[in-house]
Amino acid sequence: MGLINKLFGGSSEPKEEKLLPWIPLNELSQLETINEKSSIKTQVIFKHSTRCGISRMVMNQFVGAYDLTENDLDLYYLDLLNYREVSNEVGYKFQVMHESPQILVIKNGTVVA
């Protein structure tokens, strides 16, 4: 069994799940808060499609590489399938084309990345 695990990436040891300081983004009113807070602290919105394999892969890579703290930025998670209205408003408010997955870095009310 050891050879099969090595070949196919299996492991008998459970992986430690990394928890990020996600703030659920599910209300339109939060967008104004994000805009206001962006003048004091960087705001990040991760738009994720829960039905998309590529979006899931990017989410896993993002979580694995994430090494910031809540002091560095506020990290919002937007499930764009369940909160389509919020997702649409993000595009209008911050003047970005919709994509999935998508990460928006907001400073001083403007998307900088």
Short mmCIF file of N, CA and C in Angstrom, two decimals:
data_model
loop_
_atom_site.label_atom_id
_atom_site.label_comp_id
_atom_site.label_asym_id
_atom_site.label_seq_id
_atom_site.Cartn_x
_atom_site.Cartn_y
_atom_site.Cartn_z
N MET A 1 0.82 -1.20 0.00
CA MET A 1 0.00 0.00 0.00
C MET A 1 0.86 1.25 0.00
N GLY A 2 2.05 1.20 0.56
CA GLY A 2 2.93 2.35 0.60
C GLY A 2 3.31 2.86 -0.77
N LEU A 3 3.57 1.97 -1.72
CA LEU A 3 3.93 2.35 -3.08
C LEU A 3 2.75 3.05 -3.76
N ILE A 4 1.56 2.53 -3.58
CA ILE A 4 0.37 3.15 -4.19
C ILE A 4 0.15 4.54 -3.63
N ASN A 5 0.30 4.68 -2.32
CA ASN A 5 0.14 6.00 -1.72
C ASN A 5 1.17 6.99 -2.26
N LYS A 6 2.40 6.55 -2.43
CA LYS A 6 3.44 7.44 -2.96
C LYS A 6 3.13 7.83 -4.40
N LEU A 7 2.68 6.88 -5.20
CA LEU A 7 2.38 7.15 -6.60
C LEU A 7 1.19 8.08 -6.79
N PHE A 8 0.16 7.89 -5.99
CA PHE A 8 -1.08 8.63 -6.18
C PHE A 8 -1.32 9.70 -5.12
N GLY A 9 -0.34 9.99 -4.32
CA GLY A 9 -0.43 11.08 -3.38
C GLY A 9 -1.23 10.82 -2.13
N GLY A 10 -1.61 9.58 -1.89
CA GLY A 10 -2.36 9.26 -0.69
C GLY A 10 -1.47 9.35 0.54
N SER A 11 -2.08 9.52 1.66
CA SER A 11 -1.32 9.59 2.90
C SER A 11 -2.17 9.02 4.02
N SER A 12 -1.53 8.29 4.90
CA SER A 12 -2.27 7.74 6.03
C SER A 12 -2.43 8.77 7.13
N GLU A 13 -1.63 9.86 7.05
CA GLU A 13 -1.74 10.91 8.04
C GLU A 13 -2.73 11.97 7.56
N PRO A 14 -3.66 12.37 8.42
CA PRO A 14 -4.61 13.40 8.00
C PRO A 14 -3.91 14.74 7.84
N LYS A 15 -4.34 15.47 6.81
CA LYS A 15 -3.80 16.82 6.58
C LYS A 15 -4.41 17.78 7.59
N GLU A 16 -3.61 18.72 8.03
CA GLU A 16 -4.14 19.76 8.90
C GLU A 16 -4.81 20.80 8.02
N GLU A 17 -6.07 21.06 8.28
CA GLU A 17 -6.82 22.01 7.46
C GLU A 17 -6.48 23.43 7.89
N LYS A 18 -6.13 24.25 6.92
CA LYS A 18 -5.76 25.64 7.17
C LYS A 18 -7.03 26.48 7.14
N LEU A 19 -7.27 27.22 8.20
CA LEU A 19 -8.45 28.07 8.27
C LEU A 19 -8.05 29.53 8.06
N LEU A 20 -8.70 30.16 7.10
CA LEU A 20 -8.43 31.57 6.83
C LEU A 20 -9.47 32.43 7.53
N PRO A 21 -9.15 33.69 7.76
CA PRO A 21 -10.09 34.58 8.46
C PRO A 21 -11.16 35.13 7.51
N TRP A 22 -11.90 34.22 6.85
CA TRP A 22 -12.92 34.63 5.88
C TRP A 22 -14.04 35.43 6.55
N ILE A 23 -14.48 36.46 5.86
CA ILE A 23 -15.68 37.20 6.25
C ILE A 23 -16.69 36.93 5.14
N PRO A 24 -17.82 36.28 5.44
CA PRO A 24 -18.80 36.01 4.38
C PRO A 24 -19.33 37.32 3.79
N LEU A 25 -19.33 37.42 2.48
CA LEU A 25 -19.88 38.57 1.78
C LEU A 25 -21.20 38.14 1.17
N ASN A 26 -22.30 38.53 1.82
CA ASN A 26 -23.60 38.07 1.36
C ASN A 26 -24.68 39.15 1.40
N GLU A 27 -24.28 40.39 1.64
CA GLU A 27 -25.25 41.48 1.67
C GLU A 27 -24.70 42.68 0.91
N LEU A 28 -25.57 43.34 0.17
CA LEU A 28 -25.16 44.50 -0.61
C LEU A 28 -24.58 45.61 0.27
N SER A 29 -25.12 45.76 1.48
CA SER A 29 -24.66 46.82 2.38
C SER A 29 -23.19 46.66 2.76
N GLN A 30 -22.67 45.44 2.68
CA GLN A 30 -21.26 45.21 3.03
C GLN A 30 -20.32 45.89 2.03
N LEU A 31 -20.78 46.12 0.81
CA LEU A 31 -19.91 46.73 -0.20
C LEU A 31 -19.53 48.15 0.17
N GLU A 32 -20.45 48.88 0.76
CA GLU A 32 -20.12 50.24 1.19
C GLU A 32 -19.13 50.19 2.36
N THR A 33 -19.31 49.24 3.26
CA THR A 33 -18.37 49.07 4.36
C THR A 33 -16.98 48.74 3.84
N ILE A 34 -16.90 47.84 2.86
CA ILE A 34 -15.61 47.47 2.26
C ILE A 34 -14.97 48.70 1.63
N ASN A 35 -15.77 49.48 0.91
CA ASN A 35 -15.26 50.69 0.28
C ASN A 35 -14.70 51.67 1.30
N GLU A 36 -15.43 51.89 2.38
CA GLU A 36 -14.98 52.81 3.44
C GLU A 36 -13.74 52.29 4.14
N LYS A 37 -13.74 51.02 4.51
CA LYS A 37 -12.60 50.44 5.23
C LYS A 37 -11.34 50.37 4.37
N SER A 38 -11.49 50.41 3.05
CA SER A 38 -10.33 50.28 2.17
C SER A 38 -9.39 51.48 2.26
N SER A 39 -9.83 52.59 2.85
CA SER A 39 -8.93 53.73 3.02
C SER A 39 -8.04 53.56 4.25
N ILE A 40 -8.39 52.62 5.10
CA ILE A 40 -7.61 52.36 6.32
C ILE A 40 -6.83 51.06 6.22
N LYS A 41 -7.43 50.06 5.59
CA LYS A 41 -6.86 48.72 5.55
C LYS A 41 -7.24 48.06 4.22
N THR A 42 -6.32 47.32 3.64
CA THR A 42 -6.58 46.63 2.39
C THR A 42 -7.74 45.66 2.56
N GLN A 43 -8.64 45.66 1.56
CA GLN A 43 -9.79 44.78 1.55
C GLN A 43 -9.64 43.82 0.37
N VAL A 44 -9.91 42.55 0.57
CA VAL A 44 -9.80 41.55 -0.49
C VAL A 44 -11.11 40.79 -0.59
N ILE A 45 -11.59 40.65 -1.83
CA ILE A 45 -12.79 39.86 -2.09
C ILE A 45 -12.39 38.67 -2.96
N PHE A 46 -12.69 37.47 -2.50
CA PHE A 46 -12.47 36.26 -3.29
C PHE A 46 -13.83 35.81 -3.80
N LYS A 47 -14.05 35.93 -5.12
CA LYS A 47 -15.30 35.48 -5.74
C LYS A 47 -15.11 34.04 -6.19
N HIS A 48 -15.97 33.18 -5.69
CA HIS A 48 -15.80 31.74 -5.91
C HIS A 48 -17.08 31.12 -6.44
N SER A 49 -16.95 30.30 -7.48
CA SER A 49 -18.07 29.51 -7.99
C SER A 49 -17.95 28.10 -7.42
N THR A 50 -18.90 27.73 -6.61
CA THR A 50 -18.84 26.44 -5.93
C THR A 50 -19.07 25.26 -6.87
N ARG A 51 -19.51 25.51 -8.11
CA ARG A 51 -19.71 24.44 -9.08
C ARG A 51 -18.58 24.32 -10.09
N CYS A 52 -17.55 25.13 -9.96
CA CYS A 52 -16.49 25.16 -10.96
C CYS A 52 -15.21 24.51 -10.42
N GLY A 53 -14.73 23.49 -11.13
CA GLY A 53 -13.51 22.79 -10.71
C GLY A 53 -12.29 23.70 -10.71
N ILE A 54 -12.20 24.58 -11.69
CA ILE A 54 -11.06 25.51 -11.75
C ILE A 54 -11.11 26.46 -10.56
N SER A 55 -12.30 26.94 -10.24
CA SER A 55 -12.44 27.84 -9.09
C SER A 55 -12.03 27.12 -7.80
N ARG A 56 -12.40 25.85 -7.66
CA ARG A 56 -12.03 25.06 -6.47
C ARG A 56 -10.51 24.89 -6.40
N MET A 57 -9.88 24.62 -7.55
CA MET A 57 -8.43 24.45 -7.60
C MET A 57 -7.72 25.75 -7.19
N VAL A 58 -8.20 26.87 -7.70
CA VAL A 58 -7.60 28.17 -7.36
C VAL A 58 -7.81 28.46 -5.87
N MET A 59 -8.99 28.14 -5.37
CA MET A 59 -9.27 28.34 -3.94
C MET A 59 -8.29 27.54 -3.09
N ASN A 60 -8.05 26.29 -3.44
CA ASN A 60 -7.12 25.45 -2.69
C ASN A 60 -5.71 26.01 -2.75
N GLN A 61 -5.28 26.48 -3.90
CA GLN A 61 -3.94 27.08 -4.04
C GLN A 61 -3.84 28.35 -3.21
N PHE A 62 -4.89 29.16 -3.25
CA PHE A 62 -4.91 30.41 -2.48
C PHE A 62 -4.80 30.12 -0.99
N VAL A 63 -5.60 29.19 -0.51
CA VAL A 63 -5.58 28.84 0.91
C VAL A 63 -4.21 28.30 1.29
N GLY A 64 -3.63 27.44 0.46
CA GLY A 64 -2.32 26.86 0.75
C GLY A 64 -1.20 27.88 0.81
N ALA A 65 -1.30 28.93 -0.01
CA ALA A 65 -0.23 29.93 -0.07
C ALA A 65 -0.46 31.12 0.87
N TYR A 66 -1.64 31.23 1.45
CA TYR A 66 -2.00 32.38 2.27
C TYR A 66 -1.16 32.43 3.53
N ASP A 67 -0.51 33.57 3.75
CA ASP A 67 0.33 33.70 4.95
C ASP A 67 0.21 35.09 5.58
N LEU A 68 -0.95 35.69 5.46
CA LEU A 68 -1.18 37.01 6.04
C LEU A 68 -2.03 36.88 7.30
N THR A 69 -2.16 37.98 8.01
CA THR A 69 -2.97 37.96 9.23
C THR A 69 -4.14 38.92 9.08
N GLU A 70 -5.04 38.88 10.03
CA GLU A 70 -6.19 39.79 10.02
C GLU A 70 -5.74 41.24 10.17
N ASN A 71 -4.53 41.47 10.67
CA ASN A 71 -4.00 42.83 10.77
C ASN A 71 -3.59 43.37 9.41
N ASP A 72 -3.27 42.46 8.46
CA ASP A 72 -2.81 42.88 7.14
C ASP A 72 -3.96 43.32 6.23
N LEU A 73 -5.07 42.61 6.31
CA LEU A 73 -6.19 42.89 5.41
C LEU A 73 -7.45 42.21 5.92
N ASP A 74 -8.59 42.62 5.34
CA ASP A 74 -9.85 41.92 5.59
C ASP A 74 -10.11 41.05 4.37
N LEU A 75 -10.45 39.79 4.60
CA LEU A 75 -10.60 38.81 3.54
C LEU A 75 -12.06 38.36 3.45
N TYR A 76 -12.72 38.75 2.36
CA TYR A 76 -14.12 38.43 2.14
C TYR A 76 -14.25 37.27 1.17
N TYR A 77 -15.22 36.41 1.45
CA TYR A 77 -15.54 35.26 0.61
C TYR A 77 -16.93 35.46 0.03
N LEU A 78 -17.02 35.44 -1.31
CA LEU A 78 -18.30 35.61 -1.98
C LEU A 78 -18.63 34.37 -2.79
N ASP A 79 -19.65 33.65 -2.37
CA ASP A 79 -20.18 32.51 -3.12
C ASP A 79 -21.09 33.13 -4.18
N LEU A 80 -20.55 33.27 -5.39
CA LEU A 80 -21.29 34.03 -6.39
C LEU A 80 -22.52 33.32 -6.93
N LEU A 81 -22.65 32.04 -6.72
CA LEU A 81 -23.87 31.35 -7.15
C LEU A 81 -25.04 31.63 -6.20
N ASN A 82 -24.77 31.64 -4.91
CA ASN A 82 -25.83 31.90 -3.93
C ASN A 82 -26.11 33.38 -3.73
N TYR A 83 -25.15 34.23 -4.10
CA TYR A 83 -25.31 35.67 -3.89
C TYR A 83 -25.01 36.40 -5.20
N ARG A 84 -25.75 36.01 -6.24
CA ARG A 84 -25.56 36.58 -7.58
C ARG A 84 -25.75 38.09 -7.59
N GLU A 85 -26.73 38.59 -6.86
CA GLU A 85 -26.99 40.04 -6.81
C GLU A 85 -25.78 40.77 -6.23
N VAL A 86 -25.20 40.22 -5.19
CA VAL A 86 -24.01 40.83 -4.59
C VAL A 86 -22.84 40.78 -5.57
N SER A 87 -22.67 39.65 -6.24
CA SER A 87 -21.61 39.51 -7.22
C SER A 87 -21.75 40.54 -8.34
N ASN A 88 -22.97 40.72 -8.84
CA ASN A 88 -23.20 41.72 -9.89
C ASN A 88 -22.87 43.12 -9.42
N GLU A 89 -23.25 43.44 -8.18
CA GLU A 89 -23.00 44.76 -7.65
C GLU A 89 -21.51 45.02 -7.43
N VAL A 90 -20.76 43.97 -7.07
CA VAL A 90 -19.29 44.11 -6.94
C VAL A 90 -18.73 44.60 -8.26
N GLY A 91 -19.18 44.03 -9.37
CA GLY A 91 -18.72 44.44 -10.68
C GLY A 91 -19.03 45.90 -10.98
N TYR A 92 -20.27 46.32 -10.68
CA TYR A 92 -20.67 47.71 -10.93
C TYR A 92 -19.91 48.68 -10.04
N LYS A 93 -19.88 48.37 -8.76
CA LYS A 93 -19.29 49.29 -7.78
C LYS A 93 -17.79 49.48 -8.00
N PHE A 94 -17.09 48.39 -8.27
CA PHE A 94 -15.63 48.46 -8.38
C PHE A 94 -15.14 48.42 -9.83
N GLN A 95 -16.09 48.50 -10.78
CA GLN A 95 -15.77 48.59 -12.21
C GLN A 95 -14.85 47.48 -12.70
N VAL A 96 -15.26 46.23 -12.44
CA VAL A 96 -14.49 45.07 -12.91
C VAL A 96 -15.43 44.14 -13.68
N MET A 97 -14.88 43.49 -14.68
CA MET A 97 -15.63 42.47 -15.42
C MET A 97 -15.75 41.24 -14.52
N HIS A 98 -16.90 40.58 -14.60
CA HIS A 98 -17.11 39.37 -13.82
C HIS A 98 -16.24 38.23 -14.36
N GLU A 99 -15.55 37.56 -13.46
CA GLU A 99 -14.82 36.34 -13.76
C GLU A 99 -14.94 35.44 -12.55
N SER A 100 -14.68 34.18 -12.76
CA SER A 100 -14.69 33.23 -11.66
C SER A 100 -13.64 32.17 -11.95
N PRO A 101 -12.76 31.97 -11.00
CA PRO A 101 -12.62 32.69 -9.73
C PRO A 101 -12.04 34.07 -9.97
N GLN A 102 -12.17 34.91 -8.99
CA GLN A 102 -11.66 36.28 -9.10
C GLN A 102 -11.28 36.79 -7.72
N ILE A 103 -10.13 37.42 -7.64
CA ILE A 103 -9.68 38.05 -6.40
C ILE A 103 -9.53 39.53 -6.66
N LEU A 104 -10.20 40.34 -5.84
CA LEU A 104 -10.12 41.79 -5.97
C LEU A 104 -9.39 42.33 -4.75
N VAL A 105 -8.36 43.12 -4.99
CA VAL A 105 -7.64 43.79 -3.91
C VAL A 105 -8.04 45.26 -3.99
N ILE A 106 -8.61 45.77 -2.91
CA ILE A 106 -9.21 47.11 -2.91
C ILE A 106 -8.49 47.99 -1.91
N LYS A 107 -8.02 49.14 -2.41
CA LYS A 107 -7.36 50.15 -1.57
C LYS A 107 -7.94 51.50 -1.96
N ASN A 108 -8.30 52.30 -0.97
CA ASN A 108 -8.85 53.64 -1.20
C ASN A 108 -10.00 53.61 -2.19
N GLY A 109 -10.87 52.62 -2.08
CA GLY A 109 -12.05 52.54 -2.91
C GLY A 109 -11.83 52.10 -4.34
N THR A 110 -10.60 51.70 -4.66
CA THR A 110 -10.25 51.31 -6.03
C THR A 110 -9.65 49.91 -6.05
N VAL A 111 -10.03 49.15 -7.06
CA VAL A 111 -9.41 47.82 -7.24
C VAL A 111 -8.02 48.04 -7.82
N VAL A 112 -7.01 47.60 -7.07
CA VAL A 112 -5.61 47.77 -7.50
C VAL A 112 -5.02 46.48 -8.07
N ALA A 113 -5.70 45.38 -7.86
CA ALA A 113 -5.24 44.09 -8.43
C ALA A 113 -6.40 43.13 -8.46
#
